[in-house]
Coordinates of C-alpha atoms in Angstrom, one line a residue:
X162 CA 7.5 11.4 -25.4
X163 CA 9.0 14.8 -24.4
X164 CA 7.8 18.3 -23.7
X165 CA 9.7 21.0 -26.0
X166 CA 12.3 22.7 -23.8
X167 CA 10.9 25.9 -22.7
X168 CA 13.5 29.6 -21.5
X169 CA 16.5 27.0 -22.2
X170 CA 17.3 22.6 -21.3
X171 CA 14.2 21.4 -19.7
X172 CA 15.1 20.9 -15.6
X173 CA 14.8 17.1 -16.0
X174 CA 15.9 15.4 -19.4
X175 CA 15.9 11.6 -19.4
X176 CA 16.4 9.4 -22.4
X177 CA 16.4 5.9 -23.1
X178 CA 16.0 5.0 -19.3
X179 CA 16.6 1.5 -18.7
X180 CA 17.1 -0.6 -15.1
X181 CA 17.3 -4.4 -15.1
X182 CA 17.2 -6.8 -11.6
X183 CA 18.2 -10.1 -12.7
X184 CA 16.0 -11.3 -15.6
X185 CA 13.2 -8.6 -14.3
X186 CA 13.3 -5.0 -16.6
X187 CA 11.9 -2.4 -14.5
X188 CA 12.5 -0.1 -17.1
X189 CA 12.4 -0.4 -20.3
X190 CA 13.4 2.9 -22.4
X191 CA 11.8 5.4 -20.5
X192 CA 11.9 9.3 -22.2
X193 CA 10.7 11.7 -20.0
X194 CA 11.2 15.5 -19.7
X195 CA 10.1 18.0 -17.3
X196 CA 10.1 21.9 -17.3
X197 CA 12.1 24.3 -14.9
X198 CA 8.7 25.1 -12.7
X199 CA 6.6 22.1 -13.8
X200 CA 4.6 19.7 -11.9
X201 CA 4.3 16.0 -13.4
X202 CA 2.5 13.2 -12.1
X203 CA 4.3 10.1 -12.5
X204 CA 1.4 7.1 -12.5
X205 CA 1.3 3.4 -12.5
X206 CA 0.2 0.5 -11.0
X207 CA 2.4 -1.1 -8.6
X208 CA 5.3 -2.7 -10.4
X209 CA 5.0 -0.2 -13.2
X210 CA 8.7 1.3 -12.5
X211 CA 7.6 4.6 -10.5
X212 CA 9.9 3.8 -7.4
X213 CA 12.8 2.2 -9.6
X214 CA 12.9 6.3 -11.7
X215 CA 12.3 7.9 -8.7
X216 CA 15.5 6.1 -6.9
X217 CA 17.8 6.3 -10.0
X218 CA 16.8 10.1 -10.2
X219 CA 17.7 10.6 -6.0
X220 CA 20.8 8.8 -7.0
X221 CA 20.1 5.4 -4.5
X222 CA 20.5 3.3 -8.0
X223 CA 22.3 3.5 -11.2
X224 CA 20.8 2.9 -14.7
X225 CA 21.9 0.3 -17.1
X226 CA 21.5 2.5 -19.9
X227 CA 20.1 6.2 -20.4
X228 CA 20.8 9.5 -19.7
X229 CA 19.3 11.8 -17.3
X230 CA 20.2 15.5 -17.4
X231 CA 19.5 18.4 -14.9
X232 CA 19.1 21.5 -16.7
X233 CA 21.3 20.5 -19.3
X234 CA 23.8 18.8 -17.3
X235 CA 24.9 14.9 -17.3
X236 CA 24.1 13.4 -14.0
X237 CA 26.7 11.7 -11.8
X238 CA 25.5 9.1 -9.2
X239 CA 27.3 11.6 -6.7
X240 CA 25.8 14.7 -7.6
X241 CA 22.0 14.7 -7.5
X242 CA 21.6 15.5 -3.8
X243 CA 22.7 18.9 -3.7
X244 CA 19.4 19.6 -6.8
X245 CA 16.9 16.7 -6.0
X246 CA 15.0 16.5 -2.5
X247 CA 12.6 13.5 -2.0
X248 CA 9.8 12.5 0.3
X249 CA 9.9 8.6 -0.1
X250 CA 6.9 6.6 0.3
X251 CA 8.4 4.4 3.3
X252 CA 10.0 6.9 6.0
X253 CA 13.8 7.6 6.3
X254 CA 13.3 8.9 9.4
X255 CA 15.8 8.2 12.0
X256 CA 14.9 7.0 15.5
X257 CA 16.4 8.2 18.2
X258 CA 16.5 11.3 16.6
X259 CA 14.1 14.2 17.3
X260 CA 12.1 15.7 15.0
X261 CA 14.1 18.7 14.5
X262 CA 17.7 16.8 14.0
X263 CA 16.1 14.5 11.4
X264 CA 14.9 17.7 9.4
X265 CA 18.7 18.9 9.6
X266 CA 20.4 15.5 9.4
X267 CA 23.8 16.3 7.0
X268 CA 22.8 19.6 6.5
X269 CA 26.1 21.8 7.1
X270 CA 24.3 25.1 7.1
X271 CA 24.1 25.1 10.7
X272 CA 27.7 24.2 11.5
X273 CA 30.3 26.3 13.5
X274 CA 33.9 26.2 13.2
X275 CA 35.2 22.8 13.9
X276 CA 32.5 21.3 12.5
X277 CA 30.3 21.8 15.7
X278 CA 26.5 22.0 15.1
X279 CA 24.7 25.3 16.4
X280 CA 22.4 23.6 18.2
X281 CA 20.4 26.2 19.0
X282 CA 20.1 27.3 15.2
X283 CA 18.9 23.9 14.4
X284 CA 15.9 24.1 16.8
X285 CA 15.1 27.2 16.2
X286 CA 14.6 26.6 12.2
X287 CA 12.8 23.4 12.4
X288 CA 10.1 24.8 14.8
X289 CA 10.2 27.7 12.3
X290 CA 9.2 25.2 9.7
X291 CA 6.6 22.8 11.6
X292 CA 5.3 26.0 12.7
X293 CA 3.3 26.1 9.2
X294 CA 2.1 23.1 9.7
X295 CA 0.8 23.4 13.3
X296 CA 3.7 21.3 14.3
X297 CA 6.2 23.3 16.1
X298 CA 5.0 21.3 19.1
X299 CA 7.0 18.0 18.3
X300 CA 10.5 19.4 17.4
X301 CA 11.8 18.1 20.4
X302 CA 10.4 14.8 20.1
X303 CA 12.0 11.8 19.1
X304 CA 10.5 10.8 16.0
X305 CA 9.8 6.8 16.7
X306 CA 7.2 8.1 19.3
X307 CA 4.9 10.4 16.8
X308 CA 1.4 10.0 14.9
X309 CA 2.5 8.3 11.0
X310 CA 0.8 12.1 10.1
X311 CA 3.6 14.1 12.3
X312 CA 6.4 11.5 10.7
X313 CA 5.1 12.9 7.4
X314 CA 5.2 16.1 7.7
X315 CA 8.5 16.0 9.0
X316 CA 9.7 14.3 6.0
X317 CA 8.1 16.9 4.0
X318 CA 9.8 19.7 6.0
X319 CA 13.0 18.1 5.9
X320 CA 12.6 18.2 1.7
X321 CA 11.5 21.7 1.7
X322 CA 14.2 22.7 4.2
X323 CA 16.9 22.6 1.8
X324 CA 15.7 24.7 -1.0
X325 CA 15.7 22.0 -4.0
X326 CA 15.3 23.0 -7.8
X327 CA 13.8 19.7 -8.1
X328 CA 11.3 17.6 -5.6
X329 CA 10.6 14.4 -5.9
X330 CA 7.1 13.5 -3.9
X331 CA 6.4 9.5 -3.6
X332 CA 2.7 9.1 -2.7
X333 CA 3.3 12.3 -0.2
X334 CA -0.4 12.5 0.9
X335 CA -0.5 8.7 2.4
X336 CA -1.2 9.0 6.5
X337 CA -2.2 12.9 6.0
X338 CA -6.0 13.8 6.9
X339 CA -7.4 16.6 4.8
X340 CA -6.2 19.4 6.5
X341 CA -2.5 18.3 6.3
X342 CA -3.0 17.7 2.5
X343 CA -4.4 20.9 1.6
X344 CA -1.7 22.4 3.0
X345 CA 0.9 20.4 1.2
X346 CA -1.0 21.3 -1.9
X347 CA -0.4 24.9 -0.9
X348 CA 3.4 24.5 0.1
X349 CA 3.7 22.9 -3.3
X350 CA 2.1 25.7 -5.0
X351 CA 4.3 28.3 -3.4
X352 CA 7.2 25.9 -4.8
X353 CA 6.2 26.4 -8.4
X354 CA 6.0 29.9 -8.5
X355 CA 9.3 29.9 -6.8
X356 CA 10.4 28.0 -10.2
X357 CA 11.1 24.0 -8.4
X358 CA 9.8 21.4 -10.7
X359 CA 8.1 18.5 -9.3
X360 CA 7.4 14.9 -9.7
X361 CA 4.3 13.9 -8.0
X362 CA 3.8 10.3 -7.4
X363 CA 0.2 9.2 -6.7
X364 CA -2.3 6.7 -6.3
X365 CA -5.1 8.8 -5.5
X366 CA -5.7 10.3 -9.0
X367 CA -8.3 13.1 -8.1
X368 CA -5.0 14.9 -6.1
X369 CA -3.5 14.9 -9.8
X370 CA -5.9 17.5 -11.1
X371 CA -5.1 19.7 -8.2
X372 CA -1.4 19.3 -8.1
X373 CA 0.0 18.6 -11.5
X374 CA -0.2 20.0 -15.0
X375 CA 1.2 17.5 -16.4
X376 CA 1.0 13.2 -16.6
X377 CA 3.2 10.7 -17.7
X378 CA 2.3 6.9 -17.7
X379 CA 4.1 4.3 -16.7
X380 CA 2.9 0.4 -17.6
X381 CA 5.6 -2.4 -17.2
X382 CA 8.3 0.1 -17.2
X383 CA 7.4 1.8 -20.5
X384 CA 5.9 5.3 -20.9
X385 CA 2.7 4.8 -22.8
X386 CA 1.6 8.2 -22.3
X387 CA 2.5 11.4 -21.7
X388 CA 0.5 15.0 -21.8
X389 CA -1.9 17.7 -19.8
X390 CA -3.3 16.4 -16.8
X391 CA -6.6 18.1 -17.4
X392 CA -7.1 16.5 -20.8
X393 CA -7.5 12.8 -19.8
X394 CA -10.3 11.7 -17.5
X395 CA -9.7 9.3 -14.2
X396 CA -11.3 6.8 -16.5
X397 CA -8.6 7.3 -19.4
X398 CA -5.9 7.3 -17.0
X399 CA -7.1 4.0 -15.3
X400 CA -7.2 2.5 -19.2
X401 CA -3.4 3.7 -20.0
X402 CA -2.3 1.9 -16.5
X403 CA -3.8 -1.6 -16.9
X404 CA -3.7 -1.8 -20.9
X405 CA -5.7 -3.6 -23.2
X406 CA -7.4 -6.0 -21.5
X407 CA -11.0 -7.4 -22.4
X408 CA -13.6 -6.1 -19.5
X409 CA -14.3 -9.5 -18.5
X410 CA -15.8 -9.8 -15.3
X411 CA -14.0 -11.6 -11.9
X412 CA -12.4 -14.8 -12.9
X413 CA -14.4 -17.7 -10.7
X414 CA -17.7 -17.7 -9.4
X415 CA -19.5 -16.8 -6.4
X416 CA -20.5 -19.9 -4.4
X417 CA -24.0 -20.5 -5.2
X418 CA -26.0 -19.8 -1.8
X419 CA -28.7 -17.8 -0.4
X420 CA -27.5 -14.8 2.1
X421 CA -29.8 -12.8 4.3
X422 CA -28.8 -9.5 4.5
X423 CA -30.6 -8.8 7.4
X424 CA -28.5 -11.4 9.6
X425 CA -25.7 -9.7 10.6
X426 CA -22.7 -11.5 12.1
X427 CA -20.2 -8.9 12.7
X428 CA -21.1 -4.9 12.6
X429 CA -18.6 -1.9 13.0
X430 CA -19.7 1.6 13.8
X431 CA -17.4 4.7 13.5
X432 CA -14.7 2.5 13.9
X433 CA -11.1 3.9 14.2
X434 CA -7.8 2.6 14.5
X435 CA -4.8 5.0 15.0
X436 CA -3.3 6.5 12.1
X437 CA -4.8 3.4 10.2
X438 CA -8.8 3.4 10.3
X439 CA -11.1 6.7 10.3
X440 CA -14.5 6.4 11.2
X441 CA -15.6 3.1 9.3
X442 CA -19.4 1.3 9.5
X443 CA -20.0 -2.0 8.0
X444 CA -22.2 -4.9 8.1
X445 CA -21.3 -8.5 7.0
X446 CA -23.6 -10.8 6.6
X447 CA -23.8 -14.4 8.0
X448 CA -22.6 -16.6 5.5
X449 CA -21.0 -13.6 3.5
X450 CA -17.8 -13.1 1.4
X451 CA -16.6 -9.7 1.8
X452 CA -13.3 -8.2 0.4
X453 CA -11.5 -5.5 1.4
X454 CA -8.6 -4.0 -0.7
X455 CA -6.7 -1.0 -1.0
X456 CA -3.4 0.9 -1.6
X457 CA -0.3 0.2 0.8
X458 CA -1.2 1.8 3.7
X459 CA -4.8 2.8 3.0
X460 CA -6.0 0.6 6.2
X461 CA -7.9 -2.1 4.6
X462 CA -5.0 -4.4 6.5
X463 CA -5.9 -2.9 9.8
X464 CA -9.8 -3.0 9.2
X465 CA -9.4 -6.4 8.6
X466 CA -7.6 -6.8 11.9
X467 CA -10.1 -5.2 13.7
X468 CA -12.6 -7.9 12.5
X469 CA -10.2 -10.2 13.1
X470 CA -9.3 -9.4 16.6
X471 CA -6.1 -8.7 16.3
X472 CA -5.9 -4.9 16.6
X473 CA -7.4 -2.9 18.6
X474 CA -9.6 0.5 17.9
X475 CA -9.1 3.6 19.0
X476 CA -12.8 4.7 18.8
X477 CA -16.4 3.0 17.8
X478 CA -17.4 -0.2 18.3
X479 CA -16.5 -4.0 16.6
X480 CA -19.4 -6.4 17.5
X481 CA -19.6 -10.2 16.7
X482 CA -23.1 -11.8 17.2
X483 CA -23.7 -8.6 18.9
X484 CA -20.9 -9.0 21.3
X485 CA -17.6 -6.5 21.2
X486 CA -14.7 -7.9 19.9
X487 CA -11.8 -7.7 22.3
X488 CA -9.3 -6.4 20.2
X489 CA -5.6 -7.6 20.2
X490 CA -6.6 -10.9 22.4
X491 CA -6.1 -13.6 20.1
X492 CA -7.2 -16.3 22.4
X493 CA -10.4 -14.1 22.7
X494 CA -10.9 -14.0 19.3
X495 CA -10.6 -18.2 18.9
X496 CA -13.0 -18.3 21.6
X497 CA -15.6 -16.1 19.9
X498 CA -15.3 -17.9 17.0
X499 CA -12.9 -16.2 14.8
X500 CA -10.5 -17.6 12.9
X501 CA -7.4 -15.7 11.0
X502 CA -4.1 -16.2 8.6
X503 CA -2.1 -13.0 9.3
X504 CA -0.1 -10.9 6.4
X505 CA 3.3 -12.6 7.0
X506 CA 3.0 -16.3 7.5
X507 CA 6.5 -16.3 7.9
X508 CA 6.6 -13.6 11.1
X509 CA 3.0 -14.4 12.3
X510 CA 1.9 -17.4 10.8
X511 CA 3.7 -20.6 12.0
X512 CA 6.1 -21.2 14.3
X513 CA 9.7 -22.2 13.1
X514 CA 11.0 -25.2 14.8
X515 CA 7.8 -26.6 15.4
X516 CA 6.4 -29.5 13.3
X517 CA 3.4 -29.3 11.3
X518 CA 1.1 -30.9 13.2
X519 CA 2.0 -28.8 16.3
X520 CA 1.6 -25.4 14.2
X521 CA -1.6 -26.8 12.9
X522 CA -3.3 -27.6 15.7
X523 CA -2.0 -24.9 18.2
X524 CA -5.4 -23.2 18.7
X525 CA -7.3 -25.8 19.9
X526 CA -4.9 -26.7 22.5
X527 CA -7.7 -26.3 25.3
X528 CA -9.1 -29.4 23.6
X529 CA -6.2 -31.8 23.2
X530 CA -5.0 -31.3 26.6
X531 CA -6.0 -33.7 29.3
X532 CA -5.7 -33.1 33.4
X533 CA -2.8 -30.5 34.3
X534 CA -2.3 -29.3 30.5
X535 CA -0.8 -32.4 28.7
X536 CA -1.4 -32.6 25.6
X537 CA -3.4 -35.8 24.2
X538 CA -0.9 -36.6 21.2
X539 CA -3.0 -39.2 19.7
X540 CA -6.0 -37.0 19.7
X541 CA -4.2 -33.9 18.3
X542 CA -2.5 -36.2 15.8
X543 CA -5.6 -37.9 14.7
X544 CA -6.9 -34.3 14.1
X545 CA -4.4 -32.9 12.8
X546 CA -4.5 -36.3 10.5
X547 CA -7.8 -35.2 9.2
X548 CA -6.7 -31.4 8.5
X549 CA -4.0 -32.4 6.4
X550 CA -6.2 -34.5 4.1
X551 CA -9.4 -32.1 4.1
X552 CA -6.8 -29.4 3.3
X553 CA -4.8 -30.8 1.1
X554 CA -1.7 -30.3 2.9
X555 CA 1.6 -32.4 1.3
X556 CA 3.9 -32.9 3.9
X557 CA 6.5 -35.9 4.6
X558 CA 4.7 -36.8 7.3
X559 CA 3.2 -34.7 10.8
X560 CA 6.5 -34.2 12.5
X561 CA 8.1 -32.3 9.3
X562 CA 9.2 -29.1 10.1
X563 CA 7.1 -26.5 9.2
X564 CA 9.6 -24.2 7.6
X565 CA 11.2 -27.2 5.3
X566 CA 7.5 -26.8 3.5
X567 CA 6.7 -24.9 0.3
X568 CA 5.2 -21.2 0.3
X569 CA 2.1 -22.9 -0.8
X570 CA 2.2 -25.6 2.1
X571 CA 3.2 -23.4 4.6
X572 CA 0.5 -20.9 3.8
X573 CA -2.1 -24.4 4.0
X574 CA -0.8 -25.1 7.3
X575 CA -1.6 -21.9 8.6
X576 CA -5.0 -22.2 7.2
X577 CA -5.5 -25.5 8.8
X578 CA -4.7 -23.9 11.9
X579 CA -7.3 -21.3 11.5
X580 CA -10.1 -23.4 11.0
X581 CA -9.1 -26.0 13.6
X582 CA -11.5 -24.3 15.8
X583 CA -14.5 -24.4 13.5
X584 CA -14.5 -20.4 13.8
X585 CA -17.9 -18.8 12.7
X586 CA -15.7 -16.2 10.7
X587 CA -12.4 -16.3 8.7
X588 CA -10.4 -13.4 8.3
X589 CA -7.6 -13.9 5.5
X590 CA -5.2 -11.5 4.9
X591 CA -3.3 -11.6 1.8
X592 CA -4.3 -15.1 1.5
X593 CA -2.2 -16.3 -1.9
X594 CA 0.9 -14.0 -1.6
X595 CA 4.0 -16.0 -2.2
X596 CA 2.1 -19.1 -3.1
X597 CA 1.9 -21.1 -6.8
X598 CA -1.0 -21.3 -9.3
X599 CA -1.6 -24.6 -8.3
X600 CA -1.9 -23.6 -4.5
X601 CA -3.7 -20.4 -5.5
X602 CA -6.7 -22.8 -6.8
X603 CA -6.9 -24.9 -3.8
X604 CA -6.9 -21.8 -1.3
X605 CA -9.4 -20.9 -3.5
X606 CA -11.4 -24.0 -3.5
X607 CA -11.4 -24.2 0.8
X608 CA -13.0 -21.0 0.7
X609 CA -15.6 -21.9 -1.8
X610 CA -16.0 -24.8 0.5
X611 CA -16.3 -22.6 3.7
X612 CA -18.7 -20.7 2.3
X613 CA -21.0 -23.9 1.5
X614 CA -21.0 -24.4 4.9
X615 CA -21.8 -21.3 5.9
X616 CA -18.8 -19.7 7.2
X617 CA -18.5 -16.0 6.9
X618 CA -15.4 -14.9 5.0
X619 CA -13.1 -12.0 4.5
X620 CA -10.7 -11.7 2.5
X621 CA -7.9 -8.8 2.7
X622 CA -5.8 -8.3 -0.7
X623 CA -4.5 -6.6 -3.1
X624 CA -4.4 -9.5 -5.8
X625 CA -7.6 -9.2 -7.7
X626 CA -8.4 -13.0 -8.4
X627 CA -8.7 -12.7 -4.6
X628 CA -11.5 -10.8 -4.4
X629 CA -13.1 -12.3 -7.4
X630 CA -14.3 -14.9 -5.3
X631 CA -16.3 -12.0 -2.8
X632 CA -20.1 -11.8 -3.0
X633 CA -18.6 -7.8 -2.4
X634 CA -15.4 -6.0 -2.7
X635 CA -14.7 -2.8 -0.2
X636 CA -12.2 -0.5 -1.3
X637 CA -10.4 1.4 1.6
X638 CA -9.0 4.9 0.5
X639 CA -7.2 7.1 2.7
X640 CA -8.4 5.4 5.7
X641 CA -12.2 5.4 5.1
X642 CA -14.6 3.3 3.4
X643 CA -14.7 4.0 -0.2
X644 CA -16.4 2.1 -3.1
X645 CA -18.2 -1.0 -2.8
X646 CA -18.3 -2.8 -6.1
X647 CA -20.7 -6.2 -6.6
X648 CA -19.2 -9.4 -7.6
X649 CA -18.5 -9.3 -11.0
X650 CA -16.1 -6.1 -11.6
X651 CA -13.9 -5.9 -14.1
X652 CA -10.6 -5.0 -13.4
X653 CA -10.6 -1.0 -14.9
X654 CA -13.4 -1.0 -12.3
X655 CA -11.3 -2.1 -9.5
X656 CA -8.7 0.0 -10.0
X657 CA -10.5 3.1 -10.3
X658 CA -12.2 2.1 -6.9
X659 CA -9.0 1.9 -5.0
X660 CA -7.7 4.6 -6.4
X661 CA -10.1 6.8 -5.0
X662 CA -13.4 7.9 -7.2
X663 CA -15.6 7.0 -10.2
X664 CA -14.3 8.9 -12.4
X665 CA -12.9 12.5 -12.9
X666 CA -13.9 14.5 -16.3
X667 CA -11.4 17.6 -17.3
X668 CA -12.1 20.4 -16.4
X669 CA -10.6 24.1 -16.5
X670 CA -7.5 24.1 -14.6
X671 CA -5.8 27.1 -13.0
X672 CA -2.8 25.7 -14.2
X673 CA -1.1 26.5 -17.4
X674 CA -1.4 23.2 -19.7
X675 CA 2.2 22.3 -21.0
X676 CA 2.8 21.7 -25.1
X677 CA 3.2 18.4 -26.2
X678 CA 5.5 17.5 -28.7
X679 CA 6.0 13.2 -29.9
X680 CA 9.2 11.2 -30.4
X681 CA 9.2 8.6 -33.2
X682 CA 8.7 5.6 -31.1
X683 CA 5.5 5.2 -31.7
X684 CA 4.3 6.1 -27.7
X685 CA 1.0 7.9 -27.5
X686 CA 1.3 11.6 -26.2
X687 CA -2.2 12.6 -26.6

């Protein structure tokens, strides 16, 4: 699915694209071509092979098989750097480094004779350029220390600085407020007239119409589409992403039980969390299910650790029963009746070197202990007893290592722990990642069995038979509540919700709509 060549050989020519890891094809034939002054999105869901192109094209991987062309030229592994500039979506920054060395890290233009670095050039230019964006404040700042927004930006100056004919932009927008996309949109403007062709990768799908004039879909690391942008709606795009699938609705039921709205267990108001959270209200009902999902780095991880405890906010409030939630105290959090499994079991979850028993039962030590803190080891293992059989946990026997324990076990254990304390409220984050099918339906069945008893329960993910168990689903975009979709979504629902809108109908761009020519293969280009 290529665009005719247009004034000469097209600025990016790829053919036959293919990238294997193991017995896993990220890509699987991919055509693609892209005009000298162009802007194409590149779109997929996660897995779809947008980060495995974008690296082959930056030169950080080689192809199996392919070819990739710059304006008519083969491509060497070696060679790309001096055409291709790339904002990546996780930061290359280098700390230690201030802002204004990591714009000009291995560029030579500012060396002197002897391969000495004119300082003072160096400085001078990178305030020049974070001067545009308000910036020129933090050129003397090492990087580790600033907002994720000034990190940003200081990746994007860093790929503007050197003049490419090509940019490659991975989900560029993620951390920037409003202001500091607009202007982005701007800088990238100026960059098309100027003749660079971009890639634009993008979850939020309404920047598309704005940025690009062009799309090309990815879906298991095939193109299935490729044409104008302002032809295909946010619905049609959504559709080309996940395939055919039937619009069935989520995969399990709801527990049957009666919620009162009006009782509200935990409440946030114009909560914020750092670079994370902006300005979120929510209510949860007692004896709710609510999920919260969203794109990497959207925030939905750190609302959920607000209402967990575990992080703390910048601004607003996070009640429980009406009471604040002492953020970042985890023994607070226990006490208040809050009970959590963090992202990573394996850095926050249990505790290597520890048996099971002694991971599961360490938040209720207060109660094992007898006078001067010693721990009652036939009560906690007479509890901990009763955990392993309620939950299902298959262990050797309680002084097993945690760590020697399947992902599924593991992730049981931490669980157990969790709701040791017979906590009001469940936060679960990520709650199936890593784990089986067969441990997937037995998480699933403990929190079918919380919610019988009334627990309230939040569940964080991104998997989507996760939040097919929710009474609600909460999608976080860019940091702020977004769409809140009833049980019973189907998936092209979902996807659309964390992608940022209902839907987007074409309209009349300012941009110039490409021609589309089709290959043989039997791809649609409409």
């Amino acid at each position: 699915m290529l665009y005719d060549g247009v004034d000469g050989a097209p600025a990016i020519a790829i053919r036959g694209l293919t990238k294997r890891f193991g017995p896993t094809t990220a890509l699987a034939g991919v055509d693609l071509s892209v005009r000298r002054g162009e802007s194409r999105a590149l779109i997929g869901r996660n897995g779809a092979g947008k980060s495995t192109l974008i690296s082959i094209l930056t030169g950080l991987s080689t192809a199996d098989e392919g070819d990739i062309r710059l304006y008519g030229e083969p491509v060497r592994p070696d060679s790309s750097a001096s055409d291709i500039a790339c904002v990546f979506q996780r930061t290359t920054l280098v700390p230690g480094l201030t802002a204004a060395e990591n714009i000009f890290l291995g560029d030579r233009r500012h060396q002197r004779r002897g391969g000495f670095l004119d300082w003072r050039a160096v400085r001078r230019d990178a305030v020049a350029l974070l001067d545009e964006w308000g910036c020129a404040r933090i050129a003397d700042r090492d990087v580790a220390s600033l907002a994720p927004v000034e990190r940003k930006i200081v990746e994007i100056c860093r790929a503007l600085s050197r003049g490419p004919s090509i940019l490659l932009l991975d989900e560029p927008t993620a951390g920037l407020d409003e202001g500091a996309s607009r202007l982005l949109f701007d800088r990238l403007a100026s960059a098309r007239a100027r003749g660079v062709t971009i890639i634009y990768v993008s979850h939020h799908l309404d920047e598309l119409y704005e940025v690009c004039d062009s799309i090309t879909v990815l879906r298991d690391g095939t193109d299935v589409h490729t044409g104008p942008v302002n032809e295909v709606s946010v619905a049609r795009i959504v559709e080309l992403m996940i395939g055919p699938v039937e619009a069935s609705q989520g995969v399990r039921e709801v527990a049957d039980r009666a919620i009162e709205r009006e009782d509200v267990l935990v409440s946030l108001r114009a909560v914020s969390v750092a670079g994370a959270v902006q300005d979120v209200s929510l209510d949860i009902a007692r004896g709710e299910c609510v999920g919260l999902t969203g794109l990497d780095g959207a925030g939905h991880i750190q609302l959920a650790g607000v209402i967990a405890g575990t992080t703390r906010v910048s601004a607003g409030t996070a009640l429980l029963n009406g009471r604040p939630i002492d953020g970042g105290n985890v023994r607070a959090a226990i006490a208040a009746g809050i009970g959590s499994v963090p992202e990573d079991r394996h850095h926050d979850g249990f505790v290597p070197g520890l048996s099971v028993e002694e991971n599961a039962t360490m938040t209720i030590l207060p109660r094992l202990s007898r006078r001067f803190g010693v721990v009652d080891r036939r009560r906690r293992r007479s509890i901990f007893t009763g955990l392993a059989s309620e939950w299902a946990i298959k262990i050797s026997g309680p002084d097993q290592a945690a760590e020697e324990l399947s992902g599924g076990n593991q992730q049981k254990v931490v669980l157990a722990r969790a709701l040791a304390s017979d906590p009001d409220l469940i936060v679960l984050i990520n709650p199936t990642a890593g784990v089986d099918v067969a441990a997937k339906e037995s998480i699933y069945r403990t929190i079918v069995k919380l919610l019988r008893r009334g627990c309230t329960v939040v569940v964080c993910s991104s998997d989507d038979a996760d939040l097919a168990i929710c009474d609600r689903t909460v999608a976080v975009v860019k940091n702020r509540i977004g769409r809140e979709l009833a049980s019973g979504w189907d998936e092209a629902t979902l996807v659309a919700a964390i992608h940022g809108g209902d839907d987007h109908q074409p309209a009349d761009s300012e941009l110039a709509p490409a021609r589309v020519s089709t290959n043989h293969n039997g791809k649609d280009a409409s």
